[in-house]
Short mmCIF file of C-alpha atoms in Angstrom, two decimals:
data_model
loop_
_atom_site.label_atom_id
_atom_site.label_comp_id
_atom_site.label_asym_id
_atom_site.label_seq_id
_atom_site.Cartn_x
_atom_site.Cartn_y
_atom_site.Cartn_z
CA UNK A 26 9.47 -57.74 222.00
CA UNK A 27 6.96 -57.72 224.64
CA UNK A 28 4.28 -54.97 224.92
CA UNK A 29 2.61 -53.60 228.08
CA UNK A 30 -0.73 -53.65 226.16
CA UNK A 31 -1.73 -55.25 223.15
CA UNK A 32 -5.01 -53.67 221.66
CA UNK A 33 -6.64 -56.19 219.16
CA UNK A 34 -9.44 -55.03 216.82
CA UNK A 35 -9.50 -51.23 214.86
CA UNK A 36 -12.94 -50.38 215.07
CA UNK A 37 -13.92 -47.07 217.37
CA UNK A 38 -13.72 -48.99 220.20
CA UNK A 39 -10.03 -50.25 218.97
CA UNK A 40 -8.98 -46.94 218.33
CA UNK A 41 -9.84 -45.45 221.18
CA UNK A 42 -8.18 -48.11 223.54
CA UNK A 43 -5.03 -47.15 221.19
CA UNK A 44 -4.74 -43.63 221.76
CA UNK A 45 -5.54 -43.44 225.62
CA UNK A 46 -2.45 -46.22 225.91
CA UNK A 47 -0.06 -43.86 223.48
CA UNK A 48 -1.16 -40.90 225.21
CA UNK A 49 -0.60 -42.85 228.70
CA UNK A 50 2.97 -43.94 227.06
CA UNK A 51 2.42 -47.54 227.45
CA UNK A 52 4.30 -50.11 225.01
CA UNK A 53 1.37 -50.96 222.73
CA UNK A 54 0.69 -52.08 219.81
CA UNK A 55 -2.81 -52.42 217.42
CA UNK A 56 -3.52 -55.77 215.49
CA UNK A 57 -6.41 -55.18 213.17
CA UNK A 58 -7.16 -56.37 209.58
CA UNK A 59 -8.36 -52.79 209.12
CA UNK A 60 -8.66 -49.29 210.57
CA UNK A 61 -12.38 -47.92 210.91
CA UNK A 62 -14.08 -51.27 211.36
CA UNK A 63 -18.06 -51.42 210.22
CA UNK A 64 -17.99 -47.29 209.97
CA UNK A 65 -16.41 -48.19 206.74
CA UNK A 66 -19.79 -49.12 205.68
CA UNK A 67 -22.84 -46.80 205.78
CA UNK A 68 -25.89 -46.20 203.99
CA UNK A 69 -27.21 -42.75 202.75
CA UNK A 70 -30.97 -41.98 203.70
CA UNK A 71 -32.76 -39.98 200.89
CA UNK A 72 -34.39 -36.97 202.36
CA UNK A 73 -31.91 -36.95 205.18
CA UNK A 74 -30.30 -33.35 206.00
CA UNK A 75 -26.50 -34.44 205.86
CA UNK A 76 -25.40 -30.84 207.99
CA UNK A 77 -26.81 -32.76 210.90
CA UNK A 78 -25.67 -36.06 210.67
CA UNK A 79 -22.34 -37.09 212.10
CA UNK A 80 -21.06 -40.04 210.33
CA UNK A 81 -18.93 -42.73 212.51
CA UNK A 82 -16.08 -42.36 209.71
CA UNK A 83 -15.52 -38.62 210.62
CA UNK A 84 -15.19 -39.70 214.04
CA UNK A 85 -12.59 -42.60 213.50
CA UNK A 86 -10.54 -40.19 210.33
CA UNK A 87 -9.87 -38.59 213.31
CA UNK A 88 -7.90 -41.23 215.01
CA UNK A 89 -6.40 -42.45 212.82
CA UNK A 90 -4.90 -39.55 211.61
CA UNK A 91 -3.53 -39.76 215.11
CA UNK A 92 -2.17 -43.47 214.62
CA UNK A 93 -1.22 -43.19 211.34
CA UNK A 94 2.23 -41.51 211.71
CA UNK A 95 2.72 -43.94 214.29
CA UNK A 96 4.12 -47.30 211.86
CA UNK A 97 5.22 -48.73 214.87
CA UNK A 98 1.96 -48.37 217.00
CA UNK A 99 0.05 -50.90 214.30
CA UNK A 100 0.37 -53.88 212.58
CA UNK A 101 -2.40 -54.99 210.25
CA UNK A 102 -3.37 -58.44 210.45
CA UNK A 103 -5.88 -60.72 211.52
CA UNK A 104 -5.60 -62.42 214.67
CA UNK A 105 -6.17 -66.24 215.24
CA UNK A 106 -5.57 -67.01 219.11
CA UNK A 107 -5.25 -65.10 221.94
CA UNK A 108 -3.47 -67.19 224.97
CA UNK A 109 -2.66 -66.52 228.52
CA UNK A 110 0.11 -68.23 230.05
CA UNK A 111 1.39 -67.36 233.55
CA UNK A 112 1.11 -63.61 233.31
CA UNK A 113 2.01 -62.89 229.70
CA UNK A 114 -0.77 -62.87 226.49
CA UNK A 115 0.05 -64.01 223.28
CA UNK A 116 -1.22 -62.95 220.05
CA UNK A 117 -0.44 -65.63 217.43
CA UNK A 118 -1.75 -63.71 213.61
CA UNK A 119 -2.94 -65.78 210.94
CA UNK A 120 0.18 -65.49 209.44
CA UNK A 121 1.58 -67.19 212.32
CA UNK A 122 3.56 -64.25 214.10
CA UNK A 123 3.61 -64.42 217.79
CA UNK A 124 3.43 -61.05 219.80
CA UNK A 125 3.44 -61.33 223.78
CA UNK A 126 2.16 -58.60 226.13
CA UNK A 127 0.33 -58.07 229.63
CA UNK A 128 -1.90 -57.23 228.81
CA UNK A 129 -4.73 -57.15 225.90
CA UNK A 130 -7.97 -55.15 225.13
CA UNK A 131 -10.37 -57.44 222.70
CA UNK A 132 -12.26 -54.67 220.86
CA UNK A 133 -13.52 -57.03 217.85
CA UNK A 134 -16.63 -55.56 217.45
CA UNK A 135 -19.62 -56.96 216.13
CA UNK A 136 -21.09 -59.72 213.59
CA UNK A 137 -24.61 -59.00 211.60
CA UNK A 138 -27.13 -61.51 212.28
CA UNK A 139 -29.18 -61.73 209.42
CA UNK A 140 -32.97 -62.25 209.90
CA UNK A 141 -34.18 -66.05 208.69
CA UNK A 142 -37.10 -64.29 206.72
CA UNK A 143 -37.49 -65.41 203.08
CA UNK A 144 -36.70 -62.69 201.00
CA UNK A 145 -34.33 -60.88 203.21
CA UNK A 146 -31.35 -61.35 200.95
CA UNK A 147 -33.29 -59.65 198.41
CA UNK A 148 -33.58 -56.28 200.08
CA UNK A 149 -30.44 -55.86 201.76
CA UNK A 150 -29.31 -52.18 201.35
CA UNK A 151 -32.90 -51.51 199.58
CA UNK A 152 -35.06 -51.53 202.78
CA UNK A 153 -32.94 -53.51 204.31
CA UNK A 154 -30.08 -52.84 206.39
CA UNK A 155 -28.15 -52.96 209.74
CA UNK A 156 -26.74 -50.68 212.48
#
């Protein structure tokens, strides 16, 4: 099958590539290991007033409530290549399927660059943390 738009990556920025295409009624499909990305992970501040703080997972419950119903919209699994041959993408997973479309969002967020302090390790979510 090929897809008009191929959206790899589930974070916020995943998601929200996802919806605009279903809403748009393109063809697309969302490869991602998981849905939420890094707002899966937070850290609580003591002495924080939690009535104002809006948490990134709130946002992205949101859509994926909308995606969710949609089994056909998603597939979960990591991608290994992206290729580009004539005018077609493919998506080849680590599991070795092979998805073509025309095209592809990359919305693979970030990676945490620890500091090369000594110590560091030692106070990670104590002190310690990233954003």
């Amino acid at each position: 099958m090929e897809y008009d738009r191929i959206v790899v990556g589930g974070g916020p920025a995943g998601l929200t590539a996802a919806i605009y295409a279903i809403r748009k009624r393109l063809n697309m499909l969302l490869v991602s290991q998981d849905l939420g990305g890094k707002t899966n992970y937070y850290m609580s501040l003591p002495g924080q007033d939690e009535h104002q703080v809006i948490r990134g997972t709130e946002v992205v419950d949101r859509f994926k409530r909308e995606l969710e119903y949609l089994d056909f919209t998603r597939r979960m699994a990591a991608v290994s290549t992206v290729t580009k041959k004539e005018n077609l993408f493919t998506i080849t997973t680590t599991g070795g399927t092979e998805l073509t479309a025309k095209t592809v969002i990359l919305a693979t967020g970030s990676q945490v660059q620890q500091l090369d302090v000594p110590g560091v390790s030692d106070y990670i979510g104590r002190g310690d943390s990233y954003s």
